Structure formats: structure tokens, C-alpha cells
Short mmCIF file of C-alpha atoms in Angstrom, two decimals:
data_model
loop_
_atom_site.label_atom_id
_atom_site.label_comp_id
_atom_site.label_asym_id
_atom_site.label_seq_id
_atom_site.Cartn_x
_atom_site.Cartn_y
_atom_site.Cartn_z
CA UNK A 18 119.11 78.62 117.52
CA UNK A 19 120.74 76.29 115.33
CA UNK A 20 124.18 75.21 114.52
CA UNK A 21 126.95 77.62 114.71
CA UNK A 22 128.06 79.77 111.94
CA UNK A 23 124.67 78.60 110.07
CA UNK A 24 121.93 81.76 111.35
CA UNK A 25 123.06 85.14 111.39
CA UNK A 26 120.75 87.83 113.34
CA UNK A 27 120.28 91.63 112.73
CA UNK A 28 118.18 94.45 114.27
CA UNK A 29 117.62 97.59 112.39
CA UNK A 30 115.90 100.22 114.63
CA UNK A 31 115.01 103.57 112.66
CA UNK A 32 112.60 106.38 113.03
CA UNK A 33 112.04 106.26 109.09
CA UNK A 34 111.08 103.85 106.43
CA UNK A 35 113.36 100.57 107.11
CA UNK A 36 116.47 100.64 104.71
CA UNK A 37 117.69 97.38 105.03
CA UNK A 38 121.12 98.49 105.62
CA UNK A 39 122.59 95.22 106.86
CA UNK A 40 121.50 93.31 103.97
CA UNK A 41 122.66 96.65 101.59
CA UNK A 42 125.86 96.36 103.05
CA UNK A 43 126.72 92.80 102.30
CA UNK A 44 125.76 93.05 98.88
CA UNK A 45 127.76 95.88 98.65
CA UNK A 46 131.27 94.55 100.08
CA UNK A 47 130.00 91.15 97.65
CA UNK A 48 129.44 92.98 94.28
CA UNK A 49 130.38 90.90 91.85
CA UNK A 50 131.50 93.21 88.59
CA UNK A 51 134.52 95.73 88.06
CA UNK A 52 134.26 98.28 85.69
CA UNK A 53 135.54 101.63 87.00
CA UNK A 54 132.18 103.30 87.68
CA UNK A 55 131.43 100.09 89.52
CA UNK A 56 134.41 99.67 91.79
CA UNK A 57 134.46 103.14 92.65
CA UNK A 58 131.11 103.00 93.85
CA UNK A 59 131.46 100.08 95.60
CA UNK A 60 134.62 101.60 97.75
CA UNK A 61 133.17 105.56 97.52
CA UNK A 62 129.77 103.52 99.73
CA UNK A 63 132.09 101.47 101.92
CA UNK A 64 134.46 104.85 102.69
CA UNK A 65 130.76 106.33 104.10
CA UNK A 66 129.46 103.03 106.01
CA UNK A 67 130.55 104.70 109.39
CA UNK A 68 129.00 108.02 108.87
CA UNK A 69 126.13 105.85 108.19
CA UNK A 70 126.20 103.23 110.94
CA UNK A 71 127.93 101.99 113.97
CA UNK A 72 130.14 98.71 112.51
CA UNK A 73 131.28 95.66 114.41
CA UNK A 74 135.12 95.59 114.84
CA UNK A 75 134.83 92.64 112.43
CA UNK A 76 132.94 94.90 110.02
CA UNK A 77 135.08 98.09 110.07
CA UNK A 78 138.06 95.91 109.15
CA UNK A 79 136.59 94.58 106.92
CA UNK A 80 135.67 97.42 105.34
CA UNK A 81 138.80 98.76 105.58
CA UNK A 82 140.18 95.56 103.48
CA UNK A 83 137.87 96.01 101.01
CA UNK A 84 138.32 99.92 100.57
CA UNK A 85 142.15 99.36 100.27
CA UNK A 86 141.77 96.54 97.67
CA UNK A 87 139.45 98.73 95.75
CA UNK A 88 141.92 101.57 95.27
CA UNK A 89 144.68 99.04 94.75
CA UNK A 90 142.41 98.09 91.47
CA UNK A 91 142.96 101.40 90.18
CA UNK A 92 146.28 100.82 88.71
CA UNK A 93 144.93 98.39 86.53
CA UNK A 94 142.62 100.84 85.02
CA UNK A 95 144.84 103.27 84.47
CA UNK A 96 146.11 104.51 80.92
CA UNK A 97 149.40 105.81 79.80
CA UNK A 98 147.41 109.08 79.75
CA UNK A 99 146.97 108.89 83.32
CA UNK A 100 143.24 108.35 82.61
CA UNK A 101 141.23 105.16 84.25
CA UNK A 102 139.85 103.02 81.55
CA UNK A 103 136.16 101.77 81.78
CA UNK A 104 137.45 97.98 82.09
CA UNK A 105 140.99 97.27 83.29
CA UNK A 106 143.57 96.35 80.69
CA UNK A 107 141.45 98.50 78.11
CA UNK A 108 143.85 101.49 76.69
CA UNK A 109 141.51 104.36 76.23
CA UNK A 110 140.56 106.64 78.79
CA UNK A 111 136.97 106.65 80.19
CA UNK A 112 136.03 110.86 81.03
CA UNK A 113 133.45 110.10 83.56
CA UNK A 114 135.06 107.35 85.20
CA UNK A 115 138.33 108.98 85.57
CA UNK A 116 136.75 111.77 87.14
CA UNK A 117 134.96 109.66 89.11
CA UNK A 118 137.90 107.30 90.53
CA UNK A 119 139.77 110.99 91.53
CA UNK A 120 137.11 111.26 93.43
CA UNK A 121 137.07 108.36 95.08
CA UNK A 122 140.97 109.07 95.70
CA UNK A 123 140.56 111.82 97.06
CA UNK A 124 138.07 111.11 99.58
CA UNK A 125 139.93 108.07 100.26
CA UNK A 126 143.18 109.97 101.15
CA UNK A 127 141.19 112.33 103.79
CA UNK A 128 140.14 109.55 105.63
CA UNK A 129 143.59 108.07 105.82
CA UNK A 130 143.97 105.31 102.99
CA UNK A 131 147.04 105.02 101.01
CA UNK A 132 146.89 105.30 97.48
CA UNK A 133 149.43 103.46 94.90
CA UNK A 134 152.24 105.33 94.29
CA UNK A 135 151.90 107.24 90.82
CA UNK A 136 147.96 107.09 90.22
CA UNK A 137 146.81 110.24 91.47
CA UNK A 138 149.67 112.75 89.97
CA UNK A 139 148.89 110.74 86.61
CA UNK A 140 145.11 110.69 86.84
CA UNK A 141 145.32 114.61 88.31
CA UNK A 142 147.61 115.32 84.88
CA UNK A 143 145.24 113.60 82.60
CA UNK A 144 142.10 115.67 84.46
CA UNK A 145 144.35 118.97 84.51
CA UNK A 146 145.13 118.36 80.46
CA UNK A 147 141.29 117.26 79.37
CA UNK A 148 139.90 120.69 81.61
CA UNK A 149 142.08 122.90 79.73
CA UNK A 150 141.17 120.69 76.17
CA UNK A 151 137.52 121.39 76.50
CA UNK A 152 135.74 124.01 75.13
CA UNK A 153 131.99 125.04 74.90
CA UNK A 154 129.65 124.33 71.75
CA UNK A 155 126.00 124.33 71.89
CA UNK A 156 126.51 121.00 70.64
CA UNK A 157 128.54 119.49 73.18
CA UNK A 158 126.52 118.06 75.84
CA UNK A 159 129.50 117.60 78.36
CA UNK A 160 129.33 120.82 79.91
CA UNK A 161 127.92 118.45 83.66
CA UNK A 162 131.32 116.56 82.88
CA UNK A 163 133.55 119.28 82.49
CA UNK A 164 131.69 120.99 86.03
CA UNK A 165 132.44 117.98 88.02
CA UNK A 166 136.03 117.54 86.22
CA UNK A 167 136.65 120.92 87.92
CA UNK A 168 135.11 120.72 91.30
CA UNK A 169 137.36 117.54 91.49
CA UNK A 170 140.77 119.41 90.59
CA UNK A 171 139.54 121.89 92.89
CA UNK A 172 138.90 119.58 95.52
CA UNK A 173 142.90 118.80 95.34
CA UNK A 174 143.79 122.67 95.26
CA UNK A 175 144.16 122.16 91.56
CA UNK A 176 141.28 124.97 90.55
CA UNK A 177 141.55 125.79 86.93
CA UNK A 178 140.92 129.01 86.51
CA UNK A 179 141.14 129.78 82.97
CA UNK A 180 138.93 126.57 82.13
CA UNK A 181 136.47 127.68 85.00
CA UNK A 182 136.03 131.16 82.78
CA UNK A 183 136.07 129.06 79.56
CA UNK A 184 133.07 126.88 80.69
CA UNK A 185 131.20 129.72 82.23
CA UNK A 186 131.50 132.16 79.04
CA UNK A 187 130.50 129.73 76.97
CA UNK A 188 126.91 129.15 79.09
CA UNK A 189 125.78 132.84 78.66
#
């Protein structure tokens, strides 16, 4: 009905609640902002999409465009401490986002992506080097950061040993 190009058409057929996912999904691959915790999300979602639900050809690639050009951003965040920064071009480090962006990387790589040459040994050296920095005070309220900072190095067969025992001394 219509002229071409101008009505688009989608069935959703679920046994629970309607999600919406269609609509989800295009504002997803159209976000419009770019801090790190944003992008990463934004490619992290599009790397589950076909876990989630079948995709057109036309879809899955893409997809696939939009997951590459994600992790392509990540040299722009990055820091000459191998950190990602929370907006690109800024020069310090952002903890959670870093950890978050490794992540990312790393569940990109599994499912076959390539990531730019240099940011994961530098971002895996900066996580490596703020694990073994951190240590427990009943006043520091990263202890959920420093947890997921070493599930991620573990993740890459980086475990941390010493800073795992560190962090779980410290919480007796």
C-alpha cells in the first residue's frame, strides 16, 4: 500500500508481553551520542541481535557494519595509559568504561570481529596495572569495579591472582 520505499511493515509474534524489538532495534543501530559507556552498549546489543532474533540478510549486515564501526571508535577513546576515555579526544582514563569497552572486545573477538591493532594489549595493560593498584578500604566504594575489572582479565586468561586475594581479604 502506498508508494515504494515510503511504508515499512513488521510482525512480532511472542508468547510474552510484546517487546517491540523491531522498533528497539532501529533506535539502537540510530543512537545518536558517543561516550564510551554509550557506544559500547550500542555494539555489546547489536553483537546479541541474533541470539535474540532471526535478521534479514539486509539486517545482519548491517549489523555487522555497525558492530565493526563501533569497535573502530575505540581508538579514539583510548589514552596513552591504554585506558578508554569517557569522551574521545579526552586524556584521562574512565575505570568503568574501560572495563566496559574490554568487554565489549572481547566478546566481539569470539564472535569473529577484528579489533584495531594495539587497543586490546593497551587497554588489557592499563586493566592488568589498575587491578594490581587497588586496594580495599572500608571507604572505597569500588570494590563492584574492581570484581568486574577481574572477571574481565579473566575472561582473556589474564586472572589476577594476587589482586583476586587482595579484594577478597579485604571483604572479611
Amino acid at each position: 500500500f502506498g508508494l515504494s520505499g515510503t511504508n515499512d511493515l513488521s510482525l512480532e509474534v511472542s508468547s510474552i508481553v510484546p517487546i517491540n524489538l523491531n522498533e528497539r532495534l532501529n533506535y539502537l543501530v540510530q543512537y545518536p551520542h558517543g561516550c564510551i559507556e554509550q557506544t559500547t552498549s550500542k555494539v555489546l546489543a547489536q553483537l546479541m541481535l541474533s541470539e535474540l532474533t532471526n535478521l534479514s540478510p539486509q539486517k545482519a549486515y548491517d549489523v555487522q557494519k555497525n558492530v565493526q564501526s563501533g569497535l573502530n571508535k575505540y581508538r579514539g577513546f583510548q589514552t596513552v595509559s591504554g585506558g578508554m576515555a569517557y569522551w574521545q579526544g579526552n586524556r584521562t582514563s574512565d575505570e568503568w568504561g574501560s572495563i566496559y569497552a574490554m568487554h565489549c572486545i572481547t566478546t566481539a573477538e569470539a564472535k569473529g570481529y577484528r579489533i584495531p591493532d594495539g587497543v586490546k594489549p593497551a587497554l588489557l595493560n592499563y586493566l592488568k596495572s589498575e587491578a594490581n593498584r587497588w586496594t580495599y578500604s572500608s571507604r572505597n566504594s569500588k570494590a563492584q569495579i574492581q570484581a568486574y575489572r577481574l572477571y574481565v582479565l579473566a575472561l582473556n586468561n589474564m586472572a589476577d591472582m594476587s589482586a583476586m586475594n587482595r579484594m577478597q581479604g579485604g571483604a572479611r
